[in-house]
XYZ file of C-alpha atoms in Angstrom:
723
model
C 0.003 0.011 -0.164
C 2.454 2.038 0.937
C 4.346 1.676 -2.552
C 1.288 2.291 -4.307
C 0.784 5.572 -2.285
C 4.258 6.285 -3.297
C 3.437 5.627 -6.828
C 0.261 7.680 -6.593
C 2.522 10.535 -4.885
C 5.006 10.150 -7.476
C 2.472 10.318 -10.296
C 0.681 13.204 -9.135
C 4.069 15.038 -8.396
C 4.824 14.259 -11.990
C 1.476 15.410 -13.018
C 1.729 18.716 -11.337
C 5.174 19.148 -12.684
C 3.777 18.605 -16.299
C 0.934 21.228 -15.694
C 3.570 23.545 -14.032
C 5.499 23.476 -16.969
C 2.432 24.086 -19.368
C 1.498 27.021 -17.289
C 4.817 28.583 -17.315
C 4.663 28.173 -21.311
C 1.171 29.744 -20.921
C 2.830 32.714 -18.916
C 5.489 33.297 -21.524
C 2.966 33.556 -23.963
C 0.855 36.332 -21.894
C 3.972 38.002 -21.418
C 4.307 38.206 -25.023
C 1.105 39.734 -25.315
C 1.536 42.309 -22.875
C 4.711 42.972 -24.484
C 2.972 43.546 -27.860
C 0.450 45.991 -25.970
C 2.933 47.647 -24.354
C 4.354 48.547 -28.096
C 1.415 50.281 -28.539
C 2.080 52.882 -25.904
C 2.383 55.744 -27.868
C 4.141 57.813 -24.803
C 7.125 55.891 -25.071
C 10.042 58.149 -26.090
C 12.003 55.354 -27.687
C 9.963 55.614 -30.932
C 10.971 58.216 -33.469
C 8.037 59.952 -34.878
C 8.293 58.097 -38.566
C 8.049 54.556 -36.795
C 5.294 55.894 -34.247
C 2.903 56.906 -37.573
C 3.858 53.590 -38.919
C 2.704 51.654 -35.793
C -0.299 53.691 -35.500
C -1.584 52.997 -38.921
C -0.847 49.381 -38.412
C -2.458 49.111 -35.181
C -5.742 50.981 -36.371
C -5.965 48.159 -39.002
C -6.485 45.579 -35.837
C -10.148 44.497 -35.692
C -10.436 44.991 -31.927
C -8.922 48.309 -31.984
C -11.284 49.390 -34.629
C -14.134 47.966 -32.501
C -13.234 49.923 -29.492
C -12.878 53.087 -31.603
C -16.292 52.631 -32.678
C -17.832 52.415 -29.689
C -15.657 55.428 -27.979
C -13.838 53.658 -25.263
C -10.938 54.721 -23.664
C -8.142 52.608 -24.802
C -6.293 52.948 -21.550
C -9.175 51.486 -19.689
C -9.943 48.937 -22.384
C -6.106 47.640 -22.533
C -6.499 47.367 -18.606
C -9.845 45.476 -19.300
C -8.236 43.126 -21.469
C -5.390 42.265 -19.279
C -7.271 41.514 -16.682
C -9.656 39.309 -18.723
C -6.636 37.578 -19.964
C -5.210 36.668 -16.362
C -8.600 35.605 -15.427
C -8.431 33.133 -18.334
C -4.780 32.161 -17.652
C -6.225 31.036 -14.143
C -8.732 29.102 -15.230
C -6.523 27.390 -17.908
C -4.237 26.416 -15.321
C -7.134 24.604 -12.989
C -8.015 22.809 -16.265
C -4.796 21.617 -16.984
C -4.433 20.566 -13.284
C -7.636 18.835 -13.432
C -6.443 16.652 -16.372
C -2.928 16.058 -15.142
C -3.288 12.454 -14.464
C -4.688 12.044 -17.749
C -1.848 14.078 -19.408
C 0.851 12.072 -17.394
C -0.683 8.274 -18.414
C -0.481 9.957 -22.164
C 2.954 10.689 -21.516
C 3.889 7.139 -20.184
C 1.757 5.456 -22.980
C 3.696 7.480 -25.628
C 7.037 6.544 -23.898
C 5.987 2.811 -23.758
C 5.126 2.956 -27.554
C 8.379 4.508 -28.290
C 10.455 1.631 -26.717
C 8.110 -1.153 -28.070
C 9.023 0.781 -31.770
C 12.691 0.481 -31.003
C 12.520 -3.118 -30.266
C 10.460 -3.818 -33.850
C 13.199 -1.696 -35.137
C 15.784 -4.434 -34.015
C 13.648 -7.298 -34.868
C 13.256 -5.989 -38.586
C 16.846 -5.289 -38.598
C 17.656 -8.843 -37.917
C 15.009 -10.181 -40.226
C 16.732 -7.869 -43.088
C 20.000 -9.516 -42.431
C 18.365 -13.093 -42.347
C 16.940 -12.109 -45.850
C 20.247 -11.229 -47.174
C 21.694 -14.405 -46.380
C 18.996 -16.603 -47.524
C 19.058 -14.755 -51.043
C 22.826 -15.863 -51.254
C 21.613 -19.219 -50.220
C 18.915 -19.314 -53.090
C 21.521 -18.210 -55.866
C 23.981 -21.037 -54.761
C 20.977 -23.685 -55.127
C 20.405 -22.061 -58.306
C 23.746 -22.593 -59.778
C 23.811 -26.243 -58.239
C 20.416 -26.942 -60.261
C 21.730 -25.604 -63.479
C 24.748 -27.597 -63.074
C 22.901 -30.956 -62.092
C 20.796 -30.185 -65.318
C 23.734 -30.086 -67.632
C 24.947 -33.435 -66.190
C 21.690 -34.941 -66.267
C 21.068 -34.338 -70.245
C 24.514 -35.370 -71.146
C 24.011 -38.472 -69.423
C 20.547 -38.846 -71.477
C 22.417 -38.064 -74.625
C 25.276 -40.494 -73.766
C 22.042 -43.268 -72.884
C 20.441 -42.557 -75.931
C 23.599 -43.200 -78.246
C 24.698 -45.896 -76.394
C 21.092 -47.637 -76.426
C 20.931 -47.201 -80.029
C 24.059 -48.568 -80.506
C 23.588 -51.547 -78.587
C 20.027 -52.198 -80.465
C 21.923 -51.972 -83.712
C 24.721 -54.139 -82.665
C 22.219 -56.786 -81.269
C 21.160 -59.429 -83.802
C 17.850 -60.961 -82.347
C 16.907 -64.469 -82.497
C 13.623 -63.571 -84.446
C 15.584 -62.219 -87.072
C 18.232 -65.146 -87.383
C 15.102 -67.755 -87.704
C 13.186 -65.584 -90.111
C 15.797 -65.128 -92.639
C 16.707 -68.696 -92.637
C 13.571 -70.422 -92.247
C 10.589 -68.421 -93.438
C 9.778 -68.107 -97.360
C 10.540 -64.819 -98.845
C 7.004 -64.362 -99.813
C 5.850 -63.918 -96.253
C 5.343 -60.615 -94.538
C 7.819 -61.085 -91.563
C 10.692 -61.920 -93.841
C 10.180 -58.906 -95.610
C 9.937 -56.609 -92.472
C 13.333 -58.612 -91.204
C 14.970 -58.123 -94.311
C 14.538 -54.435 -93.684
C 15.925 -54.709 -90.119
C 18.933 -56.839 -91.570
C 19.719 -54.155 -94.294
C 19.565 -51.414 -91.473
C 22.370 -53.435 -89.611
C 24.487 -54.038 -92.643
C 24.565 -50.455 -93.382
C 25.142 -49.630 -89.628
C 28.019 -52.164 -89.242
C 29.474 -50.548 -92.347
C 29.221 -47.322 -90.589
C 30.933 -48.614 -87.388
C 33.541 -49.939 -89.404
C 34.638 -46.764 -90.838
C 35.103 -45.215 -87.360
C 37.057 -48.343 -85.990
C 34.672 -49.362 -83.638
C 35.368 -52.258 -81.829
C 32.079 -53.879 -81.249
C 31.571 -53.905 -84.762
C 33.881 -57.206 -85.191
C 31.432 -59.250 -82.859
C 28.620 -58.958 -85.112
C 30.200 -58.745 -88.523
C 30.395 -62.805 -88.751
C 26.783 -63.207 -88.316
C 25.530 -60.252 -90.347
C 27.554 -61.211 -93.430
C 26.053 -64.876 -93.115
C 22.350 -63.539 -92.744
C 22.926 -61.371 -95.772
C 24.620 -64.358 -97.648
C 21.495 -66.282 -97.187
C 18.969 -63.466 -97.771
C 20.784 -62.967 -101.105
C 20.559 -66.430 -102.256
C 16.891 -66.737 -101.079
C 15.813 -63.575 -102.917
C 17.873 -64.295 -106.068
C 16.190 -67.932 -106.445
C 12.750 -66.146 -105.987
C 13.275 -63.478 -108.773
C 14.669 -65.953 -111.147
C 12.138 -68.585 -110.722
C 9.394 -65.183 -111.270
C 11.501 -64.311 -114.443
C 11.346 -67.829 -115.692
C 7.746 -68.066 -115.448
C 7.492 -65.363 -117.960
C 8.575 -68.050 -120.567
C 5.785 -70.581 -120.250
C 3.561 -70.330 -123.622
C 0.120 -68.590 -123.087
C 1.901 -66.582 -119.662
C 0.359 -63.407 -118.931
C 3.584 -61.823 -117.827
C 1.775 -59.014 -116.128
C 0.954 -61.187 -113.122
C 4.513 -61.997 -112.190
C 5.619 -58.528 -113.287
C 3.004 -57.323 -110.227
C 4.325 -59.953 -107.975
C 7.648 -58.626 -108.489
C 6.507 -54.998 -108.079
C 5.024 -55.943 -104.637
C 8.677 -57.206 -103.773
C 10.458 -54.360 -105.154
C 12.570 -53.944 -101.955
C 14.464 -57.347 -102.641
C 16.033 -55.641 -105.845
C 16.867 -52.708 -103.630
C 18.491 -55.106 -101.067
C 20.823 -56.939 -103.921
C 21.874 -53.738 -105.426
C 22.918 -52.294 -102.144
C 24.528 -55.474 -100.984
C 25.591 -57.973 -103.635
C 25.652 -55.872 -107.153
C 26.531 -59.262 -109.286
C 23.564 -60.815 -108.106
C 21.663 -57.720 -108.809
C 23.268 -57.331 -112.543
C 22.499 -61.368 -112.758
C 18.902 -60.419 -112.761
C 18.839 -57.513 -114.470
C 20.393 -59.043 -117.428
C 18.236 -62.115 -117.388
C 15.332 -59.878 -116.862
C 16.527 -58.108 -119.896
C 17.143 -61.014 -122.192
C 13.823 -63.125 -121.475
C 11.497 -59.710 -121.771
C 13.066 -58.887 -124.802
C 12.914 -62.187 -126.644
C 8.888 -62.467 -125.357
C 8.092 -59.167 -126.848
C 9.998 -59.866 -130.084
C 8.292 -63.283 -130.318
C 4.816 -61.967 -129.410
C 4.706 -58.800 -131.730
C 6.243 -60.600 -134.886
C 3.455 -63.314 -134.549
C 0.642 -60.974 -133.820
C 1.820 -58.671 -136.564
C 1.942 -61.795 -139.368
C -1.510 -62.712 -138.160
C -2.699 -59.371 -138.472
C -1.705 -59.308 -142.156
C -3.721 -62.285 -143.021
C -7.004 -60.292 -142.344
C -5.985 -57.279 -144.534
C -7.931 -56.595 -147.421
C -6.712 -58.648 -150.603
C -7.047 -55.681 -152.877
C -4.768 -52.980 -152.340
C -3.974 -49.837 -154.356
C -1.045 -49.976 -156.821
C 0.869 -47.567 -158.839
C -1.832 -47.319 -161.468
C -4.561 -46.269 -158.827
C -4.110 -42.463 -159.229
C -6.461 -39.968 -159.226
C -5.808 -38.533 -162.860
C -5.857 -42.288 -164.438
C -8.932 -42.839 -166.522
C -11.528 -44.977 -165.452
C -11.418 -47.708 -168.256
C -7.418 -48.318 -167.303
C -8.462 -51.011 -164.998
C -11.478 -52.839 -165.627
C -14.143 -52.429 -162.808
C -11.398 -50.973 -160.077
C -13.745 -47.752 -159.453
C -17.075 -49.683 -159.934
C -19.062 -50.024 -156.895
C -17.136 -52.680 -154.890
C -18.415 -54.738 -152.124
C -17.125 -52.906 -148.609
C -16.486 -56.825 -147.060
C -13.758 -57.073 -149.738
C -11.725 -54.153 -149.798
C -11.656 -50.318 -149.205
C -12.116 -47.317 -151.580
C -8.898 -45.509 -152.660
C -10.062 -41.683 -152.427
C -12.723 -42.066 -150.234
C -12.525 -41.978 -146.404
C -16.215 -42.983 -145.975
C -15.940 -44.827 -142.296
C -12.256 -45.179 -142.371
C -11.751 -41.607 -140.499
C -13.784 -43.169 -137.519
C -10.559 -45.020 -136.334
C -9.232 -41.381 -135.046
C -12.168 -40.983 -132.795
C -11.256 -41.472 -129.341
C -13.617 -44.562 -128.659
C -11.804 -46.486 -131.659
C -8.194 -45.017 -131.280
C -7.962 -46.609 -127.779
C -10.716 -49.684 -128.172
C -9.598 -53.200 -127.970
C -7.007 -54.647 -130.042
C -7.666 -57.077 -132.993
C -7.915 -60.466 -132.261
C -6.538 -61.941 -135.754
C -7.895 -65.461 -135.323
C -11.492 -64.190 -134.481
C -11.527 -61.882 -137.407
C -10.536 -64.953 -139.526
C -13.089 -67.165 -138.453
C -15.869 -64.692 -138.819
C -14.261 -63.889 -142.258
C -13.709 -60.182 -141.746
C -11.005 -58.192 -143.373
C -9.887 -54.677 -142.351
C -8.030 -51.855 -144.092
C -4.060 -51.280 -143.272
C -4.711 -48.295 -140.894
C -6.783 -50.505 -138.646
C -4.078 -53.219 -138.400
C -1.643 -50.462 -137.959
C -3.630 -48.924 -135.180
C -4.111 -52.402 -133.214
C -0.414 -53.271 -133.903
C 0.731 -49.960 -132.529
C -2.113 -49.712 -129.478
C -0.698 -52.863 -128.213
C 3.033 -51.511 -128.619
C 1.817 -48.410 -126.655
C 0.241 -50.248 -124.204
C 2.497 -52.697 -123.344
C 5.496 -50.185 -123.571
C 4.010 -47.715 -121.192
C 3.407 -50.718 -118.739
C 7.190 -51.778 -119.238
C 8.477 -48.714 -118.819
C 6.837 -47.978 -115.577
C 7.871 -51.340 -114.313
C 11.715 -50.800 -114.990
C 11.385 -47.449 -113.447
C 9.929 -48.994 -110.429
C 11.510 -52.365 -109.842
C 15.080 -51.360 -111.134
C 14.994 -48.107 -109.834
C 16.225 -46.245 -113.061
C 15.214 -42.542 -114.106
C 16.400 -40.475 -117.010
C 18.712 -41.743 -119.590
C 19.312 -44.813 -117.603
C 15.506 -45.804 -117.437
C 15.352 -45.106 -121.571
C 18.503 -47.263 -122.281
C 17.028 -50.279 -120.122
C 13.782 -49.796 -121.893
C 15.485 -49.729 -125.336
C 17.763 -52.936 -124.201
C 14.245 -54.933 -123.956
C 12.173 -53.526 -126.745
C 14.791 -52.269 -129.172
C 14.950 -55.556 -131.286
C 10.934 -55.440 -131.426
C 11.000 -51.788 -132.478
C 13.475 -52.528 -135.071
C 11.272 -55.284 -136.525
C 8.230 -52.771 -136.424
C 10.235 -50.064 -138.315
C 11.655 -52.895 -141.002
C 8.338 -54.491 -141.705
C 6.684 -50.769 -142.159
C 9.508 -49.891 -144.238
C 8.866 -52.638 -146.504
C 4.950 -52.087 -146.887
C 5.434 -48.241 -147.181
C 7.653 -48.806 -149.944
C 5.082 -50.362 -152.011
C 1.864 -48.454 -150.671
C 0.060 -46.182 -152.961
C -2.925 -45.965 -150.418
C -2.511 -41.938 -149.657
C -5.539 -41.987 -147.274
C -4.256 -44.905 -145.587
C -0.727 -43.686 -145.206
C -2.290 -40.465 -143.900
C -4.308 -42.194 -141.153
C -1.334 -43.709 -140.016
C 0.494 -40.779 -139.653
C -2.672 -39.326 -137.458
C -2.831 -42.329 -135.384
C 1.255 -41.783 -134.480
C 0.413 -38.316 -133.681
C -2.308 -39.030 -131.444
C -0.406 -42.014 -129.675
C 2.627 -39.599 -129.265
C 0.173 -37.157 -127.440
C -1.267 -40.205 -125.407
C 2.234 -41.051 -124.248
C 3.495 -37.300 -123.534
C 0.165 -36.951 -121.151
C 1.130 -40.180 -119.666
C 4.708 -38.753 -119.221
C 6.225 -41.833 -120.875
C 9.252 -40.909 -123.072
C 9.973 -44.264 -123.910
C 8.779 -44.434 -127.317
C 9.239 -40.765 -128.502
C 12.043 -41.817 -130.561
C 10.078 -44.436 -132.387
C 6.941 -42.347 -132.866
C 9.668 -39.858 -134.881
C 11.355 -42.872 -136.767
C 7.870 -44.081 -137.939
C 6.710 -40.218 -139.090
C 9.896 -39.971 -141.100
C 8.709 -43.192 -142.854
C 5.390 -42.231 -143.488
C 5.645 -38.261 -144.263
C 7.651 -38.929 -147.313
C 5.696 -41.582 -148.570
C 2.242 -39.779 -148.176
C 3.979 -36.826 -150.035
C 5.157 -38.930 -152.754
C 1.885 -40.379 -153.579
C 0.102 -36.930 -153.212
C 2.605 -35.509 -155.843
C 2.131 -38.494 -157.969
C -1.482 -37.926 -157.929
C -0.907 -34.061 -158.864
C 1.250 -35.339 -162.081
C -1.629 -37.467 -163.015
C -3.899 -35.034 -163.339
C -1.790 -32.595 -164.991
C -0.760 -35.173 -167.709
C -4.387 -36.309 -168.151
C -5.667 -36.130 -171.751
C -9.193 -35.423 -172.313
C -9.345 -36.688 -175.359
C -8.810 -40.485 -173.766
C -11.182 -40.240 -170.877
C -14.349 -41.279 -173.166
C -18.033 -39.578 -174.041
C -18.040 -36.081 -172.913
C -21.034 -35.470 -170.446
C -21.937 -32.308 -168.619
C -22.475 -34.302 -165.377
C -19.725 -34.114 -162.839
C -16.423 -36.234 -163.897
C -15.172 -39.173 -161.743
C -11.796 -37.505 -161.644
C -13.272 -34.421 -159.668
C -15.468 -36.704 -157.268
C -12.022 -38.487 -156.659
C -10.624 -35.316 -156.131
C -13.516 -33.821 -154.002
C -13.913 -37.174 -151.654
C -9.877 -37.137 -151.342
C -9.407 -33.293 -150.370
C -12.168 -33.454 -147.860
C -10.920 -36.428 -146.278
C -7.460 -35.046 -146.237
C -8.470 -31.689 -145.047
C -10.656 -33.199 -142.244
C -8.081 -35.271 -140.936
C -5.598 -32.797 -140.817
C -7.783 -30.130 -138.973
C -6.548 -31.933 -135.586
C -3.037 -31.684 -136.474
C -2.564 -29.161 -139.152
C 0.571 -29.661 -141.428
C 1.849 -26.939 -143.754
C 3.293 -29.371 -146.448
C 0.333 -31.044 -146.436
C -1.693 -27.569 -147.109
C 0.390 -26.632 -149.587
C 0.578 -30.109 -151.601
C -3.542 -29.838 -151.357
C -3.371 -26.420 -152.903
C -1.135 -27.580 -156.064
C -3.558 -30.401 -156.398
C -6.353 -28.080 -156.464
C -4.898 -26.094 -159.048
C -4.291 -28.942 -161.198
C -8.007 -29.908 -160.618
C -9.126 -26.705 -161.424
C -7.042 -26.665 -164.879
C -8.245 -29.893 -165.642
C -11.684 -29.327 -165.252
C -11.398 -26.103 -167.711
C -9.572 -28.181 -170.004
C -12.500 -30.778 -170.084
C -14.826 -28.028 -170.581
C -12.944 -26.709 -173.556
C -13.825 -30.069 -175.366
C -17.640 -29.078 -175.526
C -18.494 -27.013 -178.749
C -21.214 -24.768 -176.916
C -20.402 -22.342 -174.441
C -23.507 -23.129 -172.325
C -22.557 -26.741 -172.143
C -19.147 -25.689 -170.857
C -20.555 -23.563 -168.308
C -23.206 -26.512 -167.452
C -20.185 -28.905 -166.869
C -18.312 -26.278 -164.679
C -21.258 -25.659 -162.593
C -21.787 -29.330 -162.265
C -18.348 -29.872 -161.433
C -17.812 -26.986 -159.293
C -20.556 -27.467 -156.850
C -20.278 -31.351 -156.926
C -16.939 -30.541 -155.384
C -18.126 -27.813 -153.026
C -20.914 -30.248 -151.697
C -18.519 -32.874 -150.580
C -15.921 -30.698 -149.096
C -18.639 -28.817 -147.090
C -19.597 -32.234 -145.571
C -16.331 -32.716 -143.962
C -14.106 -29.677 -144.315
C -14.794 -26.208 -142.353
C -16.808 -23.670 -144.236
C -14.153 -21.153 -143.888
C -11.340 -23.197 -145.126
C -9.152 -22.347 -148.451
C -10.704 -25.291 -150.652
C -14.155 -24.353 -149.788
C -13.842 -20.661 -150.287
C -12.145 -20.887 -153.850
C -14.688 -23.316 -155.296
C -17.205 -21.133 -154.050
C -16.084 -18.008 -155.752
C -15.663 -20.400 -159.020
C -19.090 -21.309 -158.677
C -20.667 -18.057 -158.205
C -18.750 -16.636 -161.404
C -19.753 -19.326 -163.380
C -23.354 -19.183 -162.444
C -23.595 -15.533 -163.263
C -22.299 -16.170 -166.628
C -24.547 -19.205 -167.231
C -27.759 -16.936 -166.231
C -26.988 -14.379 -168.660
C -26.384 -17.286 -171.195
C -29.811 -18.749 -170.745
C -31.981 -15.586 -170.640
C -30.195 -14.007 -173.906
C -31.833 -16.338 -176.348
C -35.374 -15.337 -175.364
C -34.823 -12.160 -173.568
C -31.373 -11.011 -175.324
C -32.810 -8.183 -177.333
C -34.300 -6.607 -174.349
C -31.263 -7.065 -172.163
C -29.151 -5.623 -174.748
C -31.434 -2.382 -174.870
C -31.470 -2.064 -171.129
C -27.602 -2.202 -170.854
C -27.212 0.105 -174.176
C -29.868 2.363 -172.400
C -28.405 2.698 -169.070
C -24.693 3.225 -170.413
C -26.333 6.276 -172.279
C -27.924 7.625 -169.345
C -24.916 7.709 -167.303
C -23.444 9.786 -169.928
C -26.710 12.252 -170.419
C -27.085 10.862 -174.147
C -30.530 8.902 -173.741
C -31.931 10.937 -176.927
C -29.762 8.971 -179.118
C -32.351 6.106 -178.616
C -35.160 8.599 -179.326
C -35.730 7.391 -182.936
C -35.654 3.624 -181.729
C -39.485 3.203 -181.468
C -39.822 0.384 -183.737
C -37.158 -1.368 -181.673
C -38.766 -0.559 -178.274
C -42.343 -1.825 -179.840
C -40.955 -5.419 -181.098
C -39.531 -5.626 -177.578
C -42.380 -4.655 -175.583
C -44.795 -6.837 -177.442
C -42.265 -9.557 -178.147
C -41.736 -10.053 -174.418
C -45.767 -9.732 -173.346
C -46.519 -12.472 -175.839
C -43.842 -15.071 -175.210
C -42.382 -14.514 -171.509
C -44.640 -17.239 -170.196
C -43.598 -19.952 -172.572
C -39.906 -18.957 -172.484
C -39.734 -19.045 -168.549
C -41.193 -22.056 -168.492
C -38.671 -23.780 -171.236
C -36.009 -22.045 -169.394
C -37.092 -23.354 -166.321
C -37.484 -27.188 -167.519
C -33.781 -26.739 -169.153
C -32.443 -25.754 -166.305
C -33.491 -28.587 -163.950
C -32.680 -31.068 -166.714
C -29.136 -29.772 -167.015
C -27.949 -29.926 -163.439
C -27.580 -33.154 -161.603
C -27.829 -31.321 -158.258
C -31.693 -30.301 -158.000
C -31.037 -27.981 -155.278
C -28.396 -26.359 -157.529
C -30.694 -26.325 -160.423
C -33.522 -24.437 -158.257
C -31.040 -21.812 -156.900
C -30.188 -21.054 -160.485
C -33.594 -20.613 -161.541
C -35.699 -19.472 -158.828
C -36.893 -15.848 -157.931
C -36.237 -16.221 -154.417
C -32.249 -16.449 -155.042
C -30.301 -13.289 -155.307
C -28.217 -14.944 -158.482
C -31.244 -16.705 -159.713
C -32.081 -16.484 -163.692
C -36.015 -15.316 -162.644
C -34.520 -12.644 -160.259
C -32.287 -11.461 -162.918
C -34.980 -11.373 -165.602
C -37.409 -9.020 -163.349
C -34.315 -6.718 -162.477
C -34.104 -6.199 -166.051
C -37.363 -5.750 -166.956
C -37.913 -3.472 -164.122
C -34.718 -1.570 -165.626
C -36.633 -1.473 -168.764
C -39.642 0.071 -167.342
C -37.650 3.035 -165.714
C -36.076 3.647 -169.090
C -39.376 3.946 -170.915
C -40.414 6.320 -168.099
C -37.874 8.627 -169.002
C -38.816 11.894 -170.651
C -37.415 10.770 -173.960
C -39.872 7.805 -174.109
C -43.060 8.864 -172.254
C -44.827 9.974 -175.136
C -44.683 6.495 -176.857
C -48.094 4.639 -177.347
C -46.542 1.147 -176.680
C -45.869 2.144 -173.049
C -49.426 1.003 -172.117
C -48.698 -2.450 -173.109
C -46.005 -2.956 -170.627
C -46.745 -6.006 -167.913
C -47.446 -4.405 -164.412
C -44.135 -5.253 -162.669
C -45.878 -6.523 -159.633
C -48.283 -8.910 -161.730
C -45.255 -10.008 -163.558
C -43.562 -11.015 -160.107
C -46.692 -12.930 -158.915
C -46.796 -14.857 -162.116
C -42.796 -15.552 -162.329
C -43.414 -17.359 -158.807
C -45.667 -19.644 -160.102
C -42.932 -21.285 -161.869
C -40.624 -22.157 -158.938
C -39.522 -25.498 -159.447
C -40.514 -28.019 -156.286
C -38.151 -30.735 -155.809
């Protein structure tokens, strides 16, 4: 208790001391205030007059002084009053502080305690900071150790991977040994183990270059397995090659089997080149003989179903029809083909026929069928194309050759067969005079060449070029022979003259239309030039034949009939804008116009001559020179009126009898054609009307006898031929 009392006394004393310290501070502030008030004493002698004015002015601005001045209070009295008030407030404030002394002392103790606590916390945080610094250095050390351990781990894993691969490649498993030694080569397991063995052989070669000691441990067993595998593969492939030699064998089946096991040859080529060369040479020798034998036999059998009657050197376009008895008479289509007409022969170039099934000779012989040479040629060469493409792809795939190596290997197999083909074809071509057959063969080769190019098979390119070098010169020679035959034709030796189309021009029309239609797909300028020469010779021939007729009318009928026939045949096959079609159209139009003038001249020549003469004078303004021709005009008007119907009827019948093509005769006579004879007649009569309407002839009484132009047109239309 005594201690608590002492503590209370001490606390009270401390509180009293604090309060006294505070009061001392307040007193000091009061003294400062009094000092300030004292400075306001205007009676003090220490101030000089100027400074007094400044202080007076400043004090007058004070709010309390302003208030006191407003109320009229004595400043001395008021100053004492304020001082007393301040003392009273000071005493009251001291009492309040003494009253709160315990609380103030308690606050002071608490602040002191807080300071000590903060001081301890500062010490603790300083310790934490030093601890964290040491931990950071330890983390860096651990990080460095981790990186180092990670590098060592990766190095060990890399070494383990290489060592594991090395061990796996060095180990020869028992399954591989048993499979290579005992399993048939056709089993999938053997093929898989052969791949593995090939990898081990390559790996052993690689290790031997590095002088790896472990390689010697497996070298012996790997070599033995390789020899066993090579022996089994060699026996299997040779067995398949020998199976090609059996009669009636479809060699494509064993070829497909070899393609299935193409890795066998790759294995031999990589590990035993002598055996690989042996197999390759055996295959080349076998297939060369097979192809040669097959195509020689097939070509020979094809020739037995060719037409027996073929063209010879006398079967030329300009040869007279009587030179060879019955050759150009209508033949049986089952016995032979025609020489200058393509007929259905051109169908062989259609895609369906061109790539259709090949001919089977014994079937054709059994059915007594016969074919033109181009059909046999197509069948023979399509078989060559099909087998050649398949063989080239097989060689490239199985023997793993490309470029010139593949071409050389292909030629070593097919070279003998291709030479046989060229020799046989050279023999045939040297004695062939069927130009259409040769031209069709040329275009068959051109299309087959395009097919192989599309398939990206270059193996037969040189052969196609060699065949074309044989066929083109022969075709040009035959065409030139036909040109010379027409040029040297003697019209006197061609029998009885006839205005109908001549058989030589028909031959030309059929031949030219055939060549032009075939040549459209693969145009050839040399062919166009030769056809141009042939056309010129035919045109000259037609003019020479027409000159044999005594009358111009018959000459024109002959020319029109021949031009019309040639144009009709050409337009069936050739394009409308072809040079041949355009040339004959112009010739036909010119001769038709001349013929119309020729047939109008006998019945209406006087009127036509008068119209032409009058029109010429009208252009010169000299129509009055005909003013005295009244008698001539009267005769023309009355003559036309009395005879025009009979003349038109007779002319129409005569035209239709003169032309073999009724359509052409109709176009010559009818009124609806711009070049028709009746149209020309109407135009001349219309011109006759215009002339008589001129002032020079208006006074003529015969004008009233002119036939109404519209009436004349109606009547003329009634004579339109109906065929």
